[in-house]
Short mmCIF file of C-alpha atoms in Angstrom, two decimals:
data_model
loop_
_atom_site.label_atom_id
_atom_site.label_comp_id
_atom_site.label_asym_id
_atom_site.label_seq_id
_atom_site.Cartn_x
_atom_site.Cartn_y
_atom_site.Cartn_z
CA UNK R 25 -44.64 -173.08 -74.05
CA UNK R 26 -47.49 -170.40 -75.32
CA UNK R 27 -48.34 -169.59 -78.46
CA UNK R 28 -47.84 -165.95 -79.25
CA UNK R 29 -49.71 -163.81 -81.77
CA UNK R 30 -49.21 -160.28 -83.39
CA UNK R 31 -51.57 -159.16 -80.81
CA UNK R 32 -48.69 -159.91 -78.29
CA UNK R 33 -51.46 -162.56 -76.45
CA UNK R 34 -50.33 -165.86 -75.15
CA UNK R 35 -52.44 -168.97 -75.01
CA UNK R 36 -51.24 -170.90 -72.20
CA UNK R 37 -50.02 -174.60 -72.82
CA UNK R 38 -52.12 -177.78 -73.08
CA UNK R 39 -51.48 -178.30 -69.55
CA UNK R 40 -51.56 -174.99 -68.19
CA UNK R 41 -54.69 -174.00 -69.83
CA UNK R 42 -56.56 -177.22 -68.60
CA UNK R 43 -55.40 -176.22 -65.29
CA UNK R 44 -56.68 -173.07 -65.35
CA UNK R 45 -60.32 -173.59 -67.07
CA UNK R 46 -60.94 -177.15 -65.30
CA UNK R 47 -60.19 -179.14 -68.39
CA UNK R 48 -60.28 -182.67 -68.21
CA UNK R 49 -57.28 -183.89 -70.60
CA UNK R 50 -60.10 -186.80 -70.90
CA UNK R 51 -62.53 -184.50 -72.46
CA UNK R 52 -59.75 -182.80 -74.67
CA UNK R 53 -58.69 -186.51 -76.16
CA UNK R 54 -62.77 -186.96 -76.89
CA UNK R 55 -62.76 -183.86 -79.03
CA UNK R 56 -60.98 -185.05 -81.77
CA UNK R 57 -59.20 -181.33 -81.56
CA UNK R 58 -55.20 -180.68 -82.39
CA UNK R 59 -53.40 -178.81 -79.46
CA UNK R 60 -51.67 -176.75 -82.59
CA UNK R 61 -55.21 -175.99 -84.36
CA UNK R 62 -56.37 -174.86 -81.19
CA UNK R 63 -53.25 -172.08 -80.76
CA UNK R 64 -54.22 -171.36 -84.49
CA UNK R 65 -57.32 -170.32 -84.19
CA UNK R 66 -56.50 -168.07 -80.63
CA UNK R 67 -54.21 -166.44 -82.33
CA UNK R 68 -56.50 -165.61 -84.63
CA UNK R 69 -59.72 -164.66 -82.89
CA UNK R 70 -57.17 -162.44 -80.78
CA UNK R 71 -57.07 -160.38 -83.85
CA UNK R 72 -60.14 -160.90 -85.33
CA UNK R 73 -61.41 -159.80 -81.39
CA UNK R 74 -60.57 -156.18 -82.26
CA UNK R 75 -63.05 -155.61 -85.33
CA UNK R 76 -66.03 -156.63 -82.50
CA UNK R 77 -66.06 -154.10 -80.80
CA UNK R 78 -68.10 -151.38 -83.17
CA UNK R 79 -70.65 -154.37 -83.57
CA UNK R 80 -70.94 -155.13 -79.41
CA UNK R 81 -71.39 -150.80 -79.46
CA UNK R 82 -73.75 -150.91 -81.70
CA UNK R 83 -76.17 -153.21 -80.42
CA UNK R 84 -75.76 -151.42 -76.96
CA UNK R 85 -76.36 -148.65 -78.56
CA UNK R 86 -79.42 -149.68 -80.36
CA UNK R 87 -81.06 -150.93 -77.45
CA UNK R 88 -79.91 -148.25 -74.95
CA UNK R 89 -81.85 -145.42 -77.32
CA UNK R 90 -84.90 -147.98 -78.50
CA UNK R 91 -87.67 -145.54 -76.68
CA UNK R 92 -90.27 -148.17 -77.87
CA UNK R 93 -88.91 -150.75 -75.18
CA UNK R 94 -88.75 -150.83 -72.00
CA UNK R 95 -85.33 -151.27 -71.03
CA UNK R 96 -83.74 -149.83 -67.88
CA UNK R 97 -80.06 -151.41 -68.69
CA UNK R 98 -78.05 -152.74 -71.39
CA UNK R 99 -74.76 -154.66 -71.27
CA UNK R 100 -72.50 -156.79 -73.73
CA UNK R 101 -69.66 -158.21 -74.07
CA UNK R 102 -67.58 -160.12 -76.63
CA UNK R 103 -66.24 -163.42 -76.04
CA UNK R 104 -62.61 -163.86 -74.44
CA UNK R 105 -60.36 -165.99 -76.46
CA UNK R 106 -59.53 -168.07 -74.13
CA UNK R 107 -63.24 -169.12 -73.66
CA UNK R 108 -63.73 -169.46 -77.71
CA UNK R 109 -61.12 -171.97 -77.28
CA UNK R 110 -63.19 -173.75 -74.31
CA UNK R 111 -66.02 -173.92 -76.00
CA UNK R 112 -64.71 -175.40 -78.81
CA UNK R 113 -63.41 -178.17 -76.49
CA UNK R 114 -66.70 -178.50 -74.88
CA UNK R 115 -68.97 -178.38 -77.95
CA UNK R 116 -66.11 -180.60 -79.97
CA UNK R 117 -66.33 -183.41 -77.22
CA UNK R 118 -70.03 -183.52 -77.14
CA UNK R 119 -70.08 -184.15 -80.64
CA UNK R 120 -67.15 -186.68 -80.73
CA UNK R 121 -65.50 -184.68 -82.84
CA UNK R 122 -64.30 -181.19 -84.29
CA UNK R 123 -67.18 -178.63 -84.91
CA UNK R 124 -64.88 -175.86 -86.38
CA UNK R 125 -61.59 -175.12 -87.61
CA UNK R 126 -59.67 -172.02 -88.41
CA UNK R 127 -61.84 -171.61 -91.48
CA UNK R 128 -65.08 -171.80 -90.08
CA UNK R 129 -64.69 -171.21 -86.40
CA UNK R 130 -66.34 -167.35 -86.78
CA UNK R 131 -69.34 -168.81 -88.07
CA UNK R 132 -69.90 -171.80 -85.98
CA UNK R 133 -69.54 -170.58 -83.00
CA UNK R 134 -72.35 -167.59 -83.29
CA UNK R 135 -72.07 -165.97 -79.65
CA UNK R 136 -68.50 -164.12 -80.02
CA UNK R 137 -70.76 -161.21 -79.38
CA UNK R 138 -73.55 -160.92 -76.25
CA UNK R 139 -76.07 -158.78 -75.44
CA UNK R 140 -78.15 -158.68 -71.86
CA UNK R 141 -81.01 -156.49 -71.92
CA UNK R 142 -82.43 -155.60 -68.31
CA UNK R 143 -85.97 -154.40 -67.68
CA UNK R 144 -87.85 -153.77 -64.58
CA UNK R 145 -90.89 -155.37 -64.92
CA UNK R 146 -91.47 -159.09 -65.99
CA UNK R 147 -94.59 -157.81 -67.87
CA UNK R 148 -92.04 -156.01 -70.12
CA UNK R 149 -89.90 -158.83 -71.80
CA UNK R 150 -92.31 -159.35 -74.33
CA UNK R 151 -91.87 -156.02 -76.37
CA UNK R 152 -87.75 -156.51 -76.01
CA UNK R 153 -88.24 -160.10 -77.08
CA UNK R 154 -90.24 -158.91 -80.15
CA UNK R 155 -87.73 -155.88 -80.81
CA UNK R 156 -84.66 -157.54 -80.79
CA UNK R 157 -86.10 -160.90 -82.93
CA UNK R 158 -87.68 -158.21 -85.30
CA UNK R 159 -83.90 -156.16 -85.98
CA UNK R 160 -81.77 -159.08 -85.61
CA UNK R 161 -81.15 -162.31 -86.53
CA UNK R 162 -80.79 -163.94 -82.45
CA UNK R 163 -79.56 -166.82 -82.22
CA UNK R 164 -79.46 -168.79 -78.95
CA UNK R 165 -82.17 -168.85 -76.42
CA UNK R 166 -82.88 -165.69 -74.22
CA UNK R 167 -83.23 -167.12 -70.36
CA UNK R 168 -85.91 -165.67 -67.83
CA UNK R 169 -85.77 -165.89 -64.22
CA UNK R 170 -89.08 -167.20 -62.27
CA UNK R 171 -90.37 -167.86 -59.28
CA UNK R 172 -93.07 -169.72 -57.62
CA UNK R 173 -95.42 -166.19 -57.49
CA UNK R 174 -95.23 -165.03 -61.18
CA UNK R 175 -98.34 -165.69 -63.36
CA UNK R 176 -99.07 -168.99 -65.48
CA UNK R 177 -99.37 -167.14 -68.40
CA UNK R 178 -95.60 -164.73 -68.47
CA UNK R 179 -93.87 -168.37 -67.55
CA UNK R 180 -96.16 -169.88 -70.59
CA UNK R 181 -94.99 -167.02 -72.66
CA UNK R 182 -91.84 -167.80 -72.15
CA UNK R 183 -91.46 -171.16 -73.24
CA UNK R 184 -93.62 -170.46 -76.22
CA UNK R 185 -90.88 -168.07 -77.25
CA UNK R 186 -88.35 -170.99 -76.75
CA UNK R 187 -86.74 -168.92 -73.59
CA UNK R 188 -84.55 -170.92 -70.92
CA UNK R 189 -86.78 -170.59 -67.80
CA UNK R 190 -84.35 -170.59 -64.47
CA UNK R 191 -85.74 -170.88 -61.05
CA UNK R 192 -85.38 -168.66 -58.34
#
C-alpha cells in the first residue's frame, strides 16, 4: 500500500521503497523510525517541496549575475522526497535513533535546497567560497576535486576552509 498526499504523490511501501533505494530492513529497525511517521512527513515535504522552488531560483540567480565571481555555471536542485525520507533513515540509524520528526524535520535536515557553483579555474574557488559564506548562512562542506599536479598551497586552502578534498 502507498501513502497518498494532496499532492497526488505516492510513497512506496516499507518493502517496496527498501527495494528500490537499497534499504537494508536491518538499518530501518536501527533507526528507531515509525513506517507511518515516515509516510507523514513525505506527504508533507511533497507539499512543503513546492514553496522551494523561488528560494533554489534565487540562489541561481544570485550567483549566475554575481559579476564579482568567477563563475562559468550554476546549478541547484531541491531535494526529492523520496531521498528526505532516505536520509532520515540513514542519519536516524547512525545515531541509534530518530533525528527528526514531522515537527522538526525542515530544520534538521538543512540541505532540502543545493547549490553547485562551477568555475574554470582552481585558482578561482576562493572568491566563490568567500561570496557565498559572506551572503549566506552555508551549511555543509563545499568538496574540491584534486589531483596529484595542483599546488600545495590551493589543496591547503582547501582544508583550511573545511572543504571535502576528492581525488582524481
Amino acid at each position: 500500500m502507498a501513502a497518498k498526499n494532496t499532492a497526488g504523490t505516492e510513497l512506496l511501501n516499507r518493502k517496496a521503497y527498501f527495494r528500490k533505494h537499497g534499504i537494508d530492513p536491518k538499518l530501518f529497525d536501527k533507526s528507531g523510525l515509525v513506517w507511518n511517521d515516515l509516510k507523514e512527513i513525505y506527504a508533507d515535504y511533497c507539499h512543503w517541496k513546492t514553496k522551494l522552488g523561488p528560494v533554489q531560483n534565487f540562489i541561481v540567480e544570485t550567483l549566475s549575475n554575481a559579476r564579482q565571481i568567477p563563475i562559468h555555471a550554476v546549478g541547484a536542485r531541491i531535494k526529492d522526497p523520496e531521498m528526505v525520507v532516505g536520509k532520515l533513515i540513514r542519519k536516524s540509524a547512525e545515531a541509534g535513533k530518530p533525528i527528526a520528526s514531522l515537527k522538526n524535520y525542515t530544520s534538521v535536515l538543512q540541505d532540502l535546497v543545493g547549490a553547485r557553483a562551477l568555475h574554470l579555474f582552481k585558482e578561482d574557488w576562493p572568491a566563490i567560497h568567500d561570496y557565498m559564506r559572506q551572503y549566506w548562512d552555508v551549511v555543509g562542506k563545499g568538496s574540491a576535486n584534486v589531483c596529484q599536479e595542483d599546488p600545495p598551497y590551493l589543496v591547503k586552502q582547501y582544508s583550511v576552509c573545511g572543504c571535502k578534498k576528492k581525488k582524481k
